[in-house]
Structures are given as structure tokens and as C-alpha cells.
Amino acid sequence: YILIIGACGQIGTELTLTLRERYGNDRVIASDIREGSDNLMNSGPFEILDATNYDALEEVVAYHDITEVYLMAAMLSATAEKFPMRAWNLNMNSLFNVLNLAKEKKINKVFWPSSIAVFGPNTPKVNTPQNTIMEPSTVYGISKQSGERWCEYYYNKFGVDVRSIRYPGLISWKTMPGGGTTDYAVEIYHKALSQGHYTCFLKKDTSLPMMFMDDAIKATLQLMEADTENIKVRSAYNLAAMSFNPEEIAKSIQQHIPDFKMAYEPDFRQAIADSWPKSIDDADAQKDWNWQPDFDLERTTATMLENLKV
Ligand code: VAH
């Protein structure tokens, strides 16, 4: 059986729905610190679970006969800057709990999300390679870089089958993102439809690596279903689909809503975005497990507007 921790989050919700479609509703147990969308709650088993509580997690794993865990609970970049110690506690202790369950052979396989946030201000920003300088300057990025080191350590020392992806900014219509720096790329579609204008918290030329959620879910399942000997990276794989800046996404929206207006009022998240890469080299994911994205900016915008319009 599969357990999704953080099932009510932006990725967790879509991951749960996709895994339930693929493996059967009752084989995928959703869990989170709070209840989620009706669609999520009505489609299969759910547990209220604090992922930082080892005993509670061990009990859910034993009760539901869990063999695979997707640990999607985390505090994202913007919120983590406001609550550094809470972010570190959640992001790291949840990971240690899951890695230790796997080390004790109580579960067989783990997925844990990393992020392009592991890169910092002195990382090469264009076509950022899989292996390069990583000096993250955000609490969230530090927790993701540390998490990658622990995943690789548990694989090398204890044979734990943990797999990870450095997600770019993710764009979805089924759920809102929660406290990230790339959230503007989701909010903009909602505001374009509801108000015809959007005030962006990043400068118009701030290019960031981005991905439509369907591609992120496809990559996650592809990595988890790959033969273990094909997985050469046990920290976390670079993964890419597209890069764009706020001006470019605004222009793609204006193809559908000509009168859409954009304004720019950069806030504290500008410094976070400026520390991240502009584009990512994901040659390893392509080579090791045949990664290929399906969504570019035009298709993303068309899909978002199509599904969000009332
Ligand atoms: C964030 N959406 O903004 C997340 C992600 C690369 C960005 O890690 O914090």
C-alpha cells in the first residue's frame, strides 16, 4: 500500500488522485495535518497525521500495511523565511522519520521532493548542471540541500531505496500552491480570469525554471517505477520543462485575454528568486529514465485558462 504524507498540498493532492487512478483508491492512503479538498477526501482512505511524530507515522504505516511513502509535506521558500526553525523542524524531522522507517525495513521505497532552491547565488544560472556549486541562501533551500545529502547517505549506508527530484516552480489548476516564491505563476491565471489584471511580486524579467503539474506528476511516477539499477543519482535529479519570466507569461495570457493588464511590485520574494537558476540542465533524468516534458508555456496557459474559467 502507498502512503502520501502532505496529501493536501499542491503536489500531494494531484499525486494522490493520480496514484489512486493508477493503483486503485483503496491502495493509496492520503494523510496530512488537516483535511483536504472534497475530491481528495471522498476518493479514498485518509489519516490526520503529523509527519514529525515518529510513533504516529509508524502506527499508520503498520495499520495500513504501507510499503511505499511519498513525503510531500514541507514548508516552502517564502513561508520558511518567516518561520526558519519551524520550517527546519518540519522539513528535516519528517524526512528522518521516513528514512528511519525505511532503514528499519518497515517500508521499501521512498519519494522525497527536492527543489531548484538547493542552488544559490553563486551557482551558474543558465543550464544549471546536475553537479555544481550549491550554496542555498534560503531556509527552504538549506533544508532541501541537507535533505539531499541525507537521502544519498541512507542509500549508500543502509541501502534505502529513496528517490528524489529537484522540482522547478509548479503550475496547477486543481490546487493552489502554498507559500512559495513561484506562486505568482498560478495566482496570475486566477486573477486574469477574475479581475483582468495582476500585480506581480517579482520583476518582469525574473526568469525561473517552471513546469506544468501534469509533467511533474509524470516525472515522479516515471522515477518511482524505474528499475533501481537505472537510477544513478541518489541525491536528487535536476528536472526541467520550460523557463519564463512574468512578462512572458503575461504575454501568453494576453493571447487569450487581450485586455489583461500586469503590474509589478517586487517584495521580499524577489531576493529568493534572484538566488535561483534561470534554467536547468536535466540531461541525467533524460538519460537515466527517459524524461521528456509535454507542456510548454503556450500549452500550459491554454490548459490553465480552459480549466479555471467558470
Ligand atoms: C517554492 N514552489 O517556491 C516552491 C519551489 C522552486 C520553487 O521550491 O518555494
CSV table of C-alpha atoms and ligand atoms in Angstrom, one decimal:
chain,number,residue,atom,x,y,z
A,1,TYR,CA,0.0,0.0,0.0
A,2,ILE,CA,1.1,3.6,-0.7
A,3,LEU,CA,1.1,6.5,1.9
A,4,ILE,CA,1.1,10.1,0.8
A,5,ILE,CA,2.3,12.5,3.5
A,6,GLY,CA,1.2,16.1,2.9
A,7,ALA,CA,-1.6,14.8,0.6
A,8,CYS,CA,-3.5,18.2,0.8
A,9,GLY,CA,-0.6,20.3,-0.7
A,10,GLN,CA,-0.2,21.5,-4.2
A,11,ILE,CA,1.7,18.4,-5.4
A,12,GLY,CA,0.3,16.0,-2.8
A,13,THR,CA,-3.3,16.4,-3.9
A,14,GLU,CA,-2.6,15.7,-7.6
A,15,LEU,CA,-0.1,12.9,-6.7
A,16,THR,CA,-2.8,11.2,-4.6
A,17,LEU,CA,-5.5,11.5,-7.3
A,18,THR,CA,-3.1,10.2,-10.0
A,19,LEU,CA,-1.9,7.3,-7.8
A,20,ARG,CA,-5.5,6.3,-6.9
A,21,GLU,CA,-6.4,6.2,-10.6
A,22,ARG,CA,-3.4,4.1,-11.3
A,23,TYR,CA,-3.3,1.7,-8.4
A,24,GLY,CA,-6.9,1.8,-7.0
A,25,ASN,CA,-8.4,4.2,-4.5
A,26,ASP,CA,-8.0,1.8,-1.5
A,27,ARG,CA,-4.3,1.1,-2.1
A,28,VAL,CA,-3.4,4.8,-1.7
A,29,ILE,CA,-3.7,6.3,1.8
A,30,ALA,CA,-3.7,10.1,1.9
A,31,SER,CA,-2.5,11.8,5.1
A,32,ASP,CA,-2.0,15.4,6.2
A,33,ILE,CA,-2.1,17.7,9.3
A,34,ARG,CA,-5.5,18.8,8.2
A,35,GLU,CA,-8.3,17.7,5.9
A,36,GLY,CA,-8.1,18.5,2.1
A,37,SER,CA,-10.4,19.0,-0.9
A,38,ASP,CA,-13.7,17.1,-1.2
A,39,ASN,CA,-12.3,15.3,-4.3
A,40,LEU,CA,-9.3,14.1,-2.2
A,41,MET,CA,-11.3,13.3,0.9
A,42,ASN,CA,-14.0,11.4,-1.0
A,43,SER,CA,-11.8,9.3,-3.2
A,44,GLY,CA,-10.1,7.0,-0.7
A,45,PRO,CA,-8.7,6.4,2.8
A,46,PHE,CA,-7.4,9.5,4.8
A,47,GLU,CA,-5.5,9.9,8.1
A,48,ILE,CA,-4.8,13.0,10.0
A,49,LEU,CA,-1.0,12.7,10.6
A,50,ASP,CA,1.8,14.9,11.9
A,51,ALA,CA,4.8,13.7,9.9
A,52,THR,CA,7.2,14.9,12.6
A,53,ASN,CA,5.7,12.4,15.0
A,54,TYR,CA,7.6,9.1,14.5
A,55,ASP,CA,5.3,7.0,16.6
A,56,ALA,CA,2.2,8.3,14.9
A,57,LEU,CA,3.8,7.7,11.5
A,58,GLU,CA,4.9,4.2,12.5
A,59,GLU,CA,1.4,3.3,13.6
A,60,VAL,CA,-0.2,4.5,10.3
A,61,VAL,CA,2.4,2.5,8.3
A,62,ALA,CA,1.7,-0.7,10.3
A,63,TYR,CA,-2.1,-0.3,10.4
A,64,HIS,CA,-2.3,0.2,6.6
A,65,ASP,CA,0.5,-2.2,5.7
A,66,ILE,CA,2.3,0.6,3.8
A,67,THR,CA,5.3,-0.4,1.6
A,68,GLU,CA,5.9,3.0,-0.2
A,69,VAL,CA,5.9,6.5,1.1
A,70,TYR,CA,5.7,9.8,-0.8
A,71,LEU,CA,6.8,12.5,1.7
A,72,MET,CA,5.3,15.7,0.2
A,73,ALA,CA,4.9,17.7,3.5
A,74,ALA,CA,7.2,20.8,3.7
A,75,MET,CA,7.2,24.5,4.4
A,76,LEU,CA,8.1,26.3,1.2
A,77,SER,CA,10.5,29.1,0.5
A,78,ALA,CA,8.6,32.2,1.3
A,79,THR,CA,6.9,31.0,4.5
A,80,ALA,CA,10.1,29.3,5.6
A,81,GLU,CA,11.9,32.7,5.7
A,82,LYS,CA,9.2,33.9,8.2
A,83,PHE,CA,9.5,30.8,10.5
A,84,PRO,CA,13.0,29.3,10.0
A,85,MET,CA,13.1,26.9,13.0
A,86,ARG,CA,9.5,25.6,12.3
A,87,ALA,CA,10.5,25.1,8.6
A,88,TRP,CA,13.7,23.2,9.6
A,89,ASN,CA,11.8,21.1,12.1
A,90,LEU,CA,9.1,20.1,9.7
A,91,ASN,CA,11.3,19.6,6.6
A,92,MET,CA,14.0,17.7,8.3
A,93,ASN,CA,12.3,15.6,11.1
A,94,SER,CA,9.6,14.4,8.7
A,95,LEU,CA,12.4,13.2,6.4
A,96,PHE,CA,14.4,11.5,9.2
A,97,ASN,CA,11.2,9.7,10.3
A,98,VAL,CA,10.6,8.3,6.8
A,99,LEU,CA,14.2,7.4,6.2
A,100,ASN,CA,14.5,5.6,9.5
A,101,LEU,CA,11.3,3.6,8.8
A,102,ALA,CA,12.9,2.5,5.6
A,103,LYS,CA,16.2,1.7,7.3
A,104,GLU,CA,14.3,-0.5,9.8
A,105,LYS,CA,12.8,-2.2,6.7
A,106,LYS,CA,9.3,-1.1,7.7
A,107,ILE,CA,8.8,0.4,4.2
A,108,ASN,CA,10.5,-0.5,0.9
A,109,LYS,CA,10.6,2.7,-1.2
A,110,VAL,CA,10.5,6.5,-0.5
A,111,PHE,CA,9.9,9.5,-2.7
A,112,TRP,CA,11.1,12.8,-1.3
A,113,PRO,CA,10.9,16.1,-3.3
A,114,SER,CA,13.9,18.4,-3.6
A,115,SER,CA,13.9,21.7,-5.4
A,116,ILE,CA,15.9,24.1,-7.6
A,117,ALA,CA,16.1,26.0,-4.3
A,118,VAL,CA,19.1,23.9,-3.5
A,119,PHE,CA,21.1,26.2,-5.8
A,120,GLY,CA,22.3,29.6,-4.6
A,121,PRO,CA,23.6,33.0,-5.7
A,122,ASN,CA,26.9,31.7,-7.0
A,123,THR,CA,25.6,28.7,-8.9
A,124,PRO,CA,25.9,29.0,-12.7
A,125,LYS,CA,22.4,30.3,-13.6
A,126,VAL,CA,21.9,29.2,-17.2
A,127,ASN,CA,21.5,25.4,-17.9
A,128,THR,CA,22.5,24.7,-14.3
A,129,PRO,CA,24.2,21.3,-14.2
A,130,GLN,CA,23.3,18.3,-12.1
A,131,ASN,CA,26.6,18.6,-10.1
A,132,THR,CA,27.7,22.2,-9.4
A,133,ILE,CA,28.1,24.8,-6.6
A,134,MET,CA,25.3,24.6,-4.2
A,135,GLU,CA,25.2,27.3,-1.5
A,136,PRO,CA,21.5,28.0,-1.0
A,137,SER,CA,20.7,31.3,0.8
A,138,THR,CA,17.2,30.4,1.9
A,139,VAL,CA,16.0,28.3,4.9
A,140,TYR,CA,14.0,26.2,2.5
A,141,GLY,CA,17.0,25.7,0.1
A,142,ILE,CA,19.3,24.8,3.1
A,143,SER,CA,16.7,22.2,4.2
A,144,LYS,CA,16.5,20.7,0.7
A,145,GLN,CA,20.2,20.6,0.2
A,146,SER,CA,20.7,18.9,3.6
A,147,GLY,CA,17.8,16.5,2.8
A,148,GLU,CA,19.6,15.5,-0.5
A,149,ARG,CA,22.7,14.7,1.5
A,150,TRP,CA,20.8,12.6,4.0
A,151,CYS,CA,18.9,10.7,1.2
A,152,GLU,CA,22.2,9.8,-0.5
A,153,TYR,CA,23.7,8.8,2.9
A,154,TYR,CA,20.8,6.5,3.7
A,155,TYR,CA,21.0,4.9,0.2
A,156,ASN,CA,24.8,4.4,0.4
A,157,LYS,CA,25.0,3.3,4.1
A,158,PHE,CA,21.7,1.4,4.6
A,159,GLY,CA,20.5,0.6,1.0
A,160,VAL,CA,17.4,2.7,1.5
A,161,ASP,CA,15.6,3.0,-1.9
A,162,VAL,CA,14.9,6.7,-1.7
A,163,ARG,CA,14.4,8.7,-5.0
A,164,SER,CA,14.2,12.4,-5.4
A,165,ILE,CA,13.6,15.2,-8.0
A,166,ARG,CA,14.6,18.9,-7.9
A,167,TYR,CA,11.2,20.3,-8.9
A,168,PRO,CA,11.1,23.7,-10.6
A,169,GLY,CA,8.2,26.1,-9.9
A,170,LEU,CA,5.0,24.1,-10.4
A,171,ILE,CA,1.8,25.3,-12.1
A,172,SER,CA,-1.5,23.6,-11.4
A,173,TRP,CA,-5.2,24.4,-11.5
A,174,LYS,CA,-6.6,21.7,-9.2
A,175,THR,CA,-5.0,23.2,-6.1
A,176,MET,CA,-3.4,26.5,-5.0
A,177,PRO,CA,0.3,26.5,-4.1
A,178,GLY,CA,1.3,27.1,-0.5
A,179,GLY,CA,3.8,29.8,0.3
A,180,GLY,CA,6.3,29.5,-2.5
A,181,THR,CA,8.2,32.1,-4.5
A,182,THR,CA,6.9,30.7,-7.8
A,183,ASP,CA,3.2,31.0,-6.7
A,184,TYR,CA,2.8,34.1,-8.9
A,185,ALA,CA,2.7,31.7,-11.9
A,186,VAL,CA,-0.5,30.2,-10.5
A,187,GLU,CA,-2.1,33.3,-9.0
A,188,ILE,CA,-1.8,35.2,-12.3
A,189,TYR,CA,-4.2,32.8,-14.1
A,190,HIS,CA,-6.9,33.1,-11.4
A,191,LYS,CA,-6.6,36.9,-11.3
A,192,ALA,CA,-6.5,37.2,-15.1
A,193,LEU,CA,-9.9,35.5,-15.2
A,194,SER,CA,-11.5,37.1,-12.1
A,195,GLN,CA,-10.1,40.6,-12.3
A,196,GLY,CA,-8.4,41.1,-15.7
A,197,HIS,CA,-5.2,42.3,-14.1
A,198,TYR,CA,-2.5,41.0,-11.7
A,199,THR,CA,0.2,42.8,-9.6
A,200,CYS,CA,3.2,40.5,-9.7
A,201,PHE,CA,5.6,40.3,-6.7
A,202,LEU,CA,8.6,39.6,-8.9
A,203,LYS,CA,10.2,41.9,-11.5
A,204,LYS,CA,9.1,41.4,-15.1
A,205,ASP,CA,12.5,40.0,-16.2
A,206,THR,CA,12.8,37.4,-13.4
A,207,SER,CA,13.3,34.1,-15.4
A,208,LEU,CA,12.7,30.9,-13.4
A,209,PRO,CA,12.5,27.2,-14.3
A,210,MET,CA,8.8,26.2,-14.3
A,211,MET,CA,6.7,23.1,-15.1
A,212,PHE,CA,3.1,22.2,-15.5
A,213,MET,CA,1.8,19.9,-12.8
A,214,ASP,CA,0.9,17.0,-15.1
A,215,ASP,CA,4.6,16.9,-16.2
A,216,ALA,CA,5.8,16.9,-12.5
A,217,ILE,CA,3.4,14.0,-11.7
A,218,LYS,CA,4.5,12.1,-14.8
A,219,ALA,CA,8.2,12.5,-13.9
A,220,THR,CA,7.5,11.4,-10.2
A,221,LEU,CA,5.8,8.2,-11.3
A,222,GLN,CA,8.4,7.6,-14.0
A,223,LEU,CA,11.2,7.9,-11.5
A,224,MET,CA,9.4,5.7,-8.9
A,225,GLU,CA,8.7,3.0,-11.4
A,226,ALA,CA,12.2,3.0,-13.0
A,227,ASP,CA,14.4,-0.1,-12.4
A,228,THR,CA,16.6,0.7,-9.5
A,229,GLU,CA,19.8,-0.1,-11.4
A,230,ASN,CA,18.9,2.8,-13.9
A,231,ILE,CA,18.9,5.3,-11.0
A,232,LYS,CA,22.4,6.8,-10.9
A,233,VAL,CA,21.6,9.9,-8.8
A,234,ARG,CA,20.5,9.3,-5.2
A,235,SER,CA,20.7,12.9,-4.1
A,236,ALA,CA,18.0,14.4,-6.4
A,237,TYR,CA,17.6,14.7,-10.2
A,238,ASN,CA,17.6,18.0,-12.0
A,239,LEU,CA,14.3,18.2,-13.9
A,240,ALA,CA,13.2,20.8,-16.5
A,241,ALA,CA,10.3,21.7,-18.8
A,242,MET,CA,10.4,25.4,-19.5
A,243,SER,CA,11.7,28.7,-18.2
A,244,PHE,CA,9.9,32.1,-18.4
A,245,ASN,CA,9.6,35.4,-16.7
A,246,PRO,CA,6.5,37.3,-15.6
A,247,GLU,CA,6.4,39.4,-18.7
A,248,GLU,CA,6.4,36.3,-20.9
A,249,ILE,CA,3.6,34.5,-19.0
A,250,ALA,CA,1.6,37.8,-19.1
A,251,LYS,CA,2.1,37.9,-22.9
A,252,SER,CA,0.9,34.2,-23.2
A,253,ILE,CA,-2.2,35.1,-21.3
A,254,GLN,CA,-2.9,38.2,-23.5
A,255,GLN,CA,-3.1,35.8,-26.5
A,256,HIS,CA,-6.3,34.6,-24.8
A,257,ILE,CA,-7.4,37.7,-22.8
A,258,PRO,CA,-6.1,40.7,-24.9
A,259,ASP,CA,-7.1,43.2,-22.3
A,260,PHE,CA,-5.2,41.5,-19.4
A,261,LYS,CA,-3.0,44.1,-17.6
A,262,MET,CA,0.1,43.3,-15.5
A,263,ALA,CA,1.7,45.5,-12.8
A,264,TYR,CA,4.9,44.8,-10.8
A,265,GLU,CA,5.5,45.4,-7.1
A,266,PRO,CA,8.5,43.2,-6.1
A,267,ASP,CA,8.6,42.2,-2.5
A,268,PHE,CA,10.9,40.0,-0.3
A,269,ARG,CA,10.5,37.1,-2.6
A,270,GLN,CA,12.5,38.9,-5.3
A,271,ALA,CA,15.7,38.2,-3.4
A,272,ILE,CA,14.8,34.5,-3.2
A,273,ALA,CA,14.1,34.3,-6.9
A,274,ASP,CA,17.3,36.1,-7.7
A,275,SER,CA,19.3,33.4,-5.8
A,276,TRP,CA,17.8,30.6,-8.0
A,277,PRO,CA,18.8,29.4,-11.5
A,278,LYS,CA,17.2,30.7,-14.7
A,279,SER,CA,17.3,27.3,-16.5
A,280,ILE,CA,18.2,23.7,-15.6
A,281,ASP,CA,20.1,21.0,-17.4
A,282,ASP,CA,18.2,17.8,-16.9
A,283,ALA,CA,20.4,15.5,-19.2
A,284,ASP,CA,20.8,12.9,-16.4
A,285,ALA,CA,17.0,12.5,-16.0
A,286,GLN,CA,16.7,12.2,-19.8
A,287,LYS,CA,19.4,9.6,-20.0
A,288,ASP,CA,18.7,7.5,-16.8
A,289,TRP,CA,14.9,7.3,-17.1
A,290,ASN,CA,13.9,8.8,-20.4
A,291,TRP,CA,12.5,12.0,-19.1
A,292,GLN,CA,10.6,14.2,-21.6
A,293,PRO,CA,8.2,17.0,-20.7
A,294,ASP,CA,4.8,17.5,-22.6
A,295,PHE,CA,3.9,21.1,-21.6
A,296,ASP,CA,5.5,24.3,-22.8
A,297,LEU,CA,4.2,27.8,-21.8
A,298,GLU,CA,1.6,28.1,-24.5
A,299,ARG,CA,0.1,24.7,-23.8
A,300,THR,CA,0.2,25.5,-20.0
A,301,THR,CA,-1.6,28.8,-20.4
A,302,ALA,CA,-4.3,27.3,-22.7
A,303,THR,CA,-4.8,24.4,-20.2
A,304,MET,CA,-4.9,26.6,-17.1
A,305,LEU,CA,-7.4,29.1,-18.6
A,306,GLU,CA,-9.5,26.3,-20.1
A,307,ASN,CA,-9.9,24.6,-16.7
A,308,LEU,CA,-10.2,27.7,-14.5
A,309,LYS,CA,-12.7,29.7,-16.5
A,310,VAL,CA,-16.1,29.4,-14.8
B,1,VAH,C1,8.8,27.5,-3.8
B,1,VAH,N1,7.3,26.3,-5.3
B,1,VAH,O1,8.5,28.5,-4.5
B,1,VAH,C2,8.4,26.1,-4.4
B,1,VAH,C3,9.6,25.6,-5.2
B,1,VAH,C4,11.3,26.1,-7.0
B,1,VAH,C5,10.2,26.6,-6.2
B,1,VAH,O2,10.5,25.0,-4.4
B,1,VAH,O3,9.3,27.5,-2.7
